[in-house]
XYZ file of C-alpha atoms in Angstrom:
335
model
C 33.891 -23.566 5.815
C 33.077 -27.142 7.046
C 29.297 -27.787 6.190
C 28.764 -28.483 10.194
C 29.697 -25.186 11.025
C 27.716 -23.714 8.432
C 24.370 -25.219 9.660
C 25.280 -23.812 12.976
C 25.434 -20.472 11.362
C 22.184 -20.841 10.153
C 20.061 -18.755 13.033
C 22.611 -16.380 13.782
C 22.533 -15.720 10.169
C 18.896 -15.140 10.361
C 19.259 -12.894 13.271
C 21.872 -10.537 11.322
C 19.274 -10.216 9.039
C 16.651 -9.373 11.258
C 18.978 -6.604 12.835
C 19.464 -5.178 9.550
C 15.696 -5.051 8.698
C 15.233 -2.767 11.662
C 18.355 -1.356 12.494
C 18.402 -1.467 15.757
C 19.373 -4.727 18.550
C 16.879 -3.893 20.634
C 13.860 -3.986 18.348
C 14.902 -6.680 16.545
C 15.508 -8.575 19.563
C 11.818 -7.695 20.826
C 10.691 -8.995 17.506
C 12.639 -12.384 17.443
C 11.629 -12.610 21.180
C 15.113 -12.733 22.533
C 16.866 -9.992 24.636
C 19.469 -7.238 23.081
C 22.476 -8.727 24.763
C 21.573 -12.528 23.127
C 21.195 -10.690 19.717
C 24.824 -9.021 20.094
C 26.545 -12.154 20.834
C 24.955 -13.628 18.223
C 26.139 -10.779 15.357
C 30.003 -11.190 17.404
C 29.958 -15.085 17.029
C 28.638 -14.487 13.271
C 31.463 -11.960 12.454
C 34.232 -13.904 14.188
C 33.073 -17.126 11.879
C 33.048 -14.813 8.790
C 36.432 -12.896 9.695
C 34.894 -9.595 9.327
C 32.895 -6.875 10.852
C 29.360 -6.556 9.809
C 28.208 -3.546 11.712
C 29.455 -0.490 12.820
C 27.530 0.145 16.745
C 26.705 3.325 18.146
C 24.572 3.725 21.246
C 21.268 4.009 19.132
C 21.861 2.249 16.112
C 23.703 0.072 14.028
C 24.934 0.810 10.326
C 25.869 -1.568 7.918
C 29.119 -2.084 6.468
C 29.970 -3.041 2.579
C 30.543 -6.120 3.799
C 27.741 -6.528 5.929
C 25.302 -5.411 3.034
C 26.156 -8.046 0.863
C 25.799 -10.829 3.724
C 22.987 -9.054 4.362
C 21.150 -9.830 0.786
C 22.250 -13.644 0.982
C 20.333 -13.801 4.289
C 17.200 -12.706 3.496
C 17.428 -14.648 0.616
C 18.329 -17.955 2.938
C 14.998 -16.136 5.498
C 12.946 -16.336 2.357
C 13.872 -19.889 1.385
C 12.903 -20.754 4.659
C 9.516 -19.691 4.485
C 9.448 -21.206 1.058
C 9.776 -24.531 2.358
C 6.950 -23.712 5.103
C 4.832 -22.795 1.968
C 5.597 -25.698 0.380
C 4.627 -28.204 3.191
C 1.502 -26.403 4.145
C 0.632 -27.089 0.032
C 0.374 -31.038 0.740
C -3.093 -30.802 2.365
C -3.836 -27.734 0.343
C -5.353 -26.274 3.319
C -5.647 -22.778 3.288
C -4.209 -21.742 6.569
C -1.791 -19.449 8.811
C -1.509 -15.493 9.027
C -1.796 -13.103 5.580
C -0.299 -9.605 6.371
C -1.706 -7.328 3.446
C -0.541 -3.736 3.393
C -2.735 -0.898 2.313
C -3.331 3.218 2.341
C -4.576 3.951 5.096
C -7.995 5.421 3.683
C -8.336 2.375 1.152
C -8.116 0.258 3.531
C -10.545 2.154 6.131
C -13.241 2.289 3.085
C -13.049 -0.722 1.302
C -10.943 -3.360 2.973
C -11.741 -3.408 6.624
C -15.380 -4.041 5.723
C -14.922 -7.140 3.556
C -12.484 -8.818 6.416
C -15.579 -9.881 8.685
C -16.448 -12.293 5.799
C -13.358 -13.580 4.598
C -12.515 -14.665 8.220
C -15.937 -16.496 8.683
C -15.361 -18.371 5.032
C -12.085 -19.088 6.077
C -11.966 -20.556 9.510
C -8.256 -21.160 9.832
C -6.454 -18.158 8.393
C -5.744 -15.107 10.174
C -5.291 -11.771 8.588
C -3.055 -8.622 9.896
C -4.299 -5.530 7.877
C -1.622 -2.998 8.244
C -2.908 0.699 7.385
C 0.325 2.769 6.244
C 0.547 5.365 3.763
C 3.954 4.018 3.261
C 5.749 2.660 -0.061
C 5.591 -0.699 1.546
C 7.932 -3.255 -0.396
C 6.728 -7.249 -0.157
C 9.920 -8.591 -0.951
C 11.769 -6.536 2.064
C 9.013 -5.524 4.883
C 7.581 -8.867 5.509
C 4.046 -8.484 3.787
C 2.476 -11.155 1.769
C 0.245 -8.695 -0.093
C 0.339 -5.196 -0.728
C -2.347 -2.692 -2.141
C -1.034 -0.101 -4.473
C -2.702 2.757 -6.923
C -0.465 3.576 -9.249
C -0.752 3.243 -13.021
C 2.732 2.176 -13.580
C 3.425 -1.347 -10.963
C 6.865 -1.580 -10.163
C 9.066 -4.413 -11.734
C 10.100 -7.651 -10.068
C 6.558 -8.069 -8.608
C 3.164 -10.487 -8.958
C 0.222 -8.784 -9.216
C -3.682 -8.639 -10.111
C -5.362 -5.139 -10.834
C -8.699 -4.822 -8.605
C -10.215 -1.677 -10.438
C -9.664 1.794 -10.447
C -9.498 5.154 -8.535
C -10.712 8.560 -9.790
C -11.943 11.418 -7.960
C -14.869 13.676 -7.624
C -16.615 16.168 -6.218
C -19.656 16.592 -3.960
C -21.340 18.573 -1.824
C -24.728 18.315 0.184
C -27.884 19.017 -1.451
C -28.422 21.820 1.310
C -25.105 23.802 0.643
C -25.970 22.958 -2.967
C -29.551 24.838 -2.442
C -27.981 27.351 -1.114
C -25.551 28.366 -3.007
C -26.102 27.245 -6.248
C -25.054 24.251 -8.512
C -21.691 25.146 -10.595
C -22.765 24.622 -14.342
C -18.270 24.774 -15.509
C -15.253 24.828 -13.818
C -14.422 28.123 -13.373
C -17.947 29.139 -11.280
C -16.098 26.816 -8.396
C -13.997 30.239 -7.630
C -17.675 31.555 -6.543
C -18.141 28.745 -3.589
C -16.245 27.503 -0.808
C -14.263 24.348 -1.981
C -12.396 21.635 0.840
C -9.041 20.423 -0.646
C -5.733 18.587 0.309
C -3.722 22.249 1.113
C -0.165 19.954 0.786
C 1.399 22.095 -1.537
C 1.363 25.996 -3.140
C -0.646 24.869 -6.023
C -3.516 21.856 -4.287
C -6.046 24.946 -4.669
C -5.431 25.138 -8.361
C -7.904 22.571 -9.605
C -7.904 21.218 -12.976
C -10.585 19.227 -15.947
C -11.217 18.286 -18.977
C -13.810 17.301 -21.317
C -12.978 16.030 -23.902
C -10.429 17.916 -25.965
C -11.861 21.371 -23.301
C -9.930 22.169 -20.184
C -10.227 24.274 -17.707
C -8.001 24.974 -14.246
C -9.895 26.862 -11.549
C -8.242 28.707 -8.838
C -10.516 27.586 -5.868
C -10.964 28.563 -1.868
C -12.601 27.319 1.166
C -12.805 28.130 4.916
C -11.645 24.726 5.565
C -8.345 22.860 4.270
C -7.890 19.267 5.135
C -5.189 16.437 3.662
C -7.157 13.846 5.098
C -10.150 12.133 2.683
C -11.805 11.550 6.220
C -12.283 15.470 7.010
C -13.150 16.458 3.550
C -16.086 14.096 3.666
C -16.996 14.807 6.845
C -16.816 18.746 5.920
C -19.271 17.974 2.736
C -21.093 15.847 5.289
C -21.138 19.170 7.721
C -22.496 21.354 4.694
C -19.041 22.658 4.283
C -18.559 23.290 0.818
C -17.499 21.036 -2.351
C -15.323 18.761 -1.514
C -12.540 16.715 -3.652
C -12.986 12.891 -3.050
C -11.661 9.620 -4.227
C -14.374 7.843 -5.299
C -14.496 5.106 -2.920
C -14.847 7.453 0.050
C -17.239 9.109 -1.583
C -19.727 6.227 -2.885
C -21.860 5.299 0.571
C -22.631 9.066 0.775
C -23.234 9.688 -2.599
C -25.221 6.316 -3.044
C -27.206 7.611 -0.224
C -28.278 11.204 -1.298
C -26.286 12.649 1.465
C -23.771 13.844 -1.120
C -24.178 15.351 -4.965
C -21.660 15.066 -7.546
C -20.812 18.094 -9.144
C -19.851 18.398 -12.093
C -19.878 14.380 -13.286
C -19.327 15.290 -17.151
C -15.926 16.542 -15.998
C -12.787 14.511 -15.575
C -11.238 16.236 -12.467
C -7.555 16.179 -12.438
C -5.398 15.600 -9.332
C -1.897 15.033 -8.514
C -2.287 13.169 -5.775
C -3.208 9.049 -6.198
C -5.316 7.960 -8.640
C -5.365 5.331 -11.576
C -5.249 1.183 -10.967
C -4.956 -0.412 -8.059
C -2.979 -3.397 -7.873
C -2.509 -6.107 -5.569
C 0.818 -6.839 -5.360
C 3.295 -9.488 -3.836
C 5.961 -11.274 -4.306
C 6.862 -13.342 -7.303
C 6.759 -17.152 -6.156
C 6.133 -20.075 -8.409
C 3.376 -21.669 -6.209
C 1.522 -19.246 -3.574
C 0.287 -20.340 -0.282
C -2.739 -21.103 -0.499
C -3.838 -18.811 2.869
C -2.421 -16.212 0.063
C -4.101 -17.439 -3.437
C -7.286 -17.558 -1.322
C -7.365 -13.870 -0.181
C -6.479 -12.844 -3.661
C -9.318 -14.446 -5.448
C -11.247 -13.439 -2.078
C -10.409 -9.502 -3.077
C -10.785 -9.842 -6.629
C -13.946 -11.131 -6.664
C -15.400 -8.705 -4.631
C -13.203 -5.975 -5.660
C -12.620 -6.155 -9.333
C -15.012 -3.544 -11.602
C -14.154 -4.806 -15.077
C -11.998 -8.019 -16.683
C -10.009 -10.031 -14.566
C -6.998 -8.350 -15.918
C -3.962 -9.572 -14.637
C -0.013 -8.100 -14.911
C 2.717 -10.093 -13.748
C 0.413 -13.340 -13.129
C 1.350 -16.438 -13.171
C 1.978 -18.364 -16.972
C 2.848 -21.706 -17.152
C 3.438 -21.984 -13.561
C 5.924 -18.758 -12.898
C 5.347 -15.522 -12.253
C 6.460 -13.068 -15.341
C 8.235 -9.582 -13.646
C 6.816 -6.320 -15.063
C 8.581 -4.399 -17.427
C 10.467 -1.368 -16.571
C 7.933 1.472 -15.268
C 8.045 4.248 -17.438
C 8.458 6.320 -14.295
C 9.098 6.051 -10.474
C 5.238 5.483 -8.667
C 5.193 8.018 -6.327
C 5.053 8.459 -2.500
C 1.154 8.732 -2.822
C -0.634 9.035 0.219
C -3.888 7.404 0.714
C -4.884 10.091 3.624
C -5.161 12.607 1.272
């Protein structure tokens, strides 16, 4: 293909690849700011070029042919390039400047990113940040996100990164449900009060500890059963009962006196999230600096221990994780 007429491919090229992302003409045409009927002449002119069809149409959607997929991976590697080279110019005046999209749990980010946003934007005049709250396995090298936050203990490969801390939960109750019913001295009085947990699956009730090489699992109830760290709090709040918490929901309250731990010489065991969190993004050799500056921003006022860094740059690249040892779950923040 003459280099002229590849050029001119260029944005319908991009387009494909936005109609692939979302799967659909008309949202990606809402997104590109364009109208449905533009977008499919666009995908027709790029298929007649290439001499074959890219995607199959229905009335609702659009799926992807073999073909299609592996134009498909070329062009969001060309969209990526292209943003590259943005990156690249804006590093000339080293101005930190533009939008940062960071992805997060929804409760993590509730808790303990929304508040330190306010700040950031006032020390940083010129940058604009979209905080997206989804409980989602967002990916940064396919959804469009410069940052995202994940707790898991095992980072997935092929990704930058910088560990902020870590999760671990507890459990509290008020001091006046506490008076009333008594403080639990070991697991296993918890079957003798009312106790708020997730309720996702057959087995959330069965809660589980250990002390050093002592454990203990507890078969626990409670008039109220929530998957939503919001509600449990709230129900602890209420006088409820004892409630299992990540820590960071729990801390204002607890901080406060409005909430007691219970049983703090006990490691409580859950299923659902808990372990690092990590900041995650994708590996570039130089960062934007509207994205280093975030980064630092976060660590600084996130970090509990050692800057320790996985997957950060060394000698100017980013080094990709080794293989996880398993597949991070589908871990819901909410919870």
């Amino acid at each position: 293909m003459h280099q002229n007429t590849l050029i001119a491919l260029l944005p319908d090229l991009a387009v494909f690849a936005r109609v692939v992302e979302t799967g659909n003409f008309s949202l990606a045409a809402r997104q590109l700011g364009s109208t449905p009927s533009t977008v499919s002449r666009q995908i027709k002119r790029l298929e007649e070029a290439l001499a074959t069809r890219l995607l199959e149409r229905s009335t609702r959607k659009v799926r992807v042919t073999e073909a299609g997929e592996q134009v498909a991976r070329f062009c969001r590697d060309m969209v990526g390039a292209a943003a590259g080279a943005v990156d690249a110019a804006g590093q000339l005046d080293g101005s930190p400047q533009g939008r940062v999209t960071l992805s997060a749990p929804v409760a993590y980010a509730k808790t303990v990113l929304h508040p330190l946003i306010p700040a950031f934007l006032r020390q940083y005049e010129q940058i604009d940040v979209h905080l997206r709250f989804s409980d989602q396995s967002v990916d940064p090298l396919a959804d469009e996100v410069d940052l995202v936050i994940r707790l898991t203990d095992d980072p997935p490969p092929g990704l930058a990164g910088r560990r902020l801390g870590t999760v671990r939960w507890v459990l509290c109750a008020s001091p006046r449900y506490l008076a009333k019913r008594g403080v639990p001295a070991q697991p296993r009085e918890l079957a003798e009060h009312d106790c708020l947990f997730l309720g996702e699956v057959a087995d959330d009730n069965r809660w589980r500890f250990r002390r050093g090489v002592e454990t203990q699992t507890v078969a626990v109830r409670g008039r109220y059963i929530a998957n939503h760290v919001g509600a449990r709090l709230e129900g602890a709040l209420g006088h409820l009962g004892i409630a299992a918490l990540p820590d960071f929901a729990a801390h204002a309250a607890l901080h406060s006196g409005k909430l007691v731990q219970v049983l703090p010489d006990w490691d409580f065991r859950t299923r659902a999230y808990q372990g690092a969190v990590w900041l995650l993004y994708p590996p570039k050799r130089v960062l934007p600096p509207k994205v280093r500056v975030l980064i630092d921003y976060l660590a600084m006022r996130l970090s509990t221990q050692a800057d320790t860094q996985w997957g950060e740059h060394e000698q100017g690249r980013p080094r990709a994780a080794a293989a996880p040892r398993r597949k991070p779950a589908n871990q819901a923040a909410s919870r």
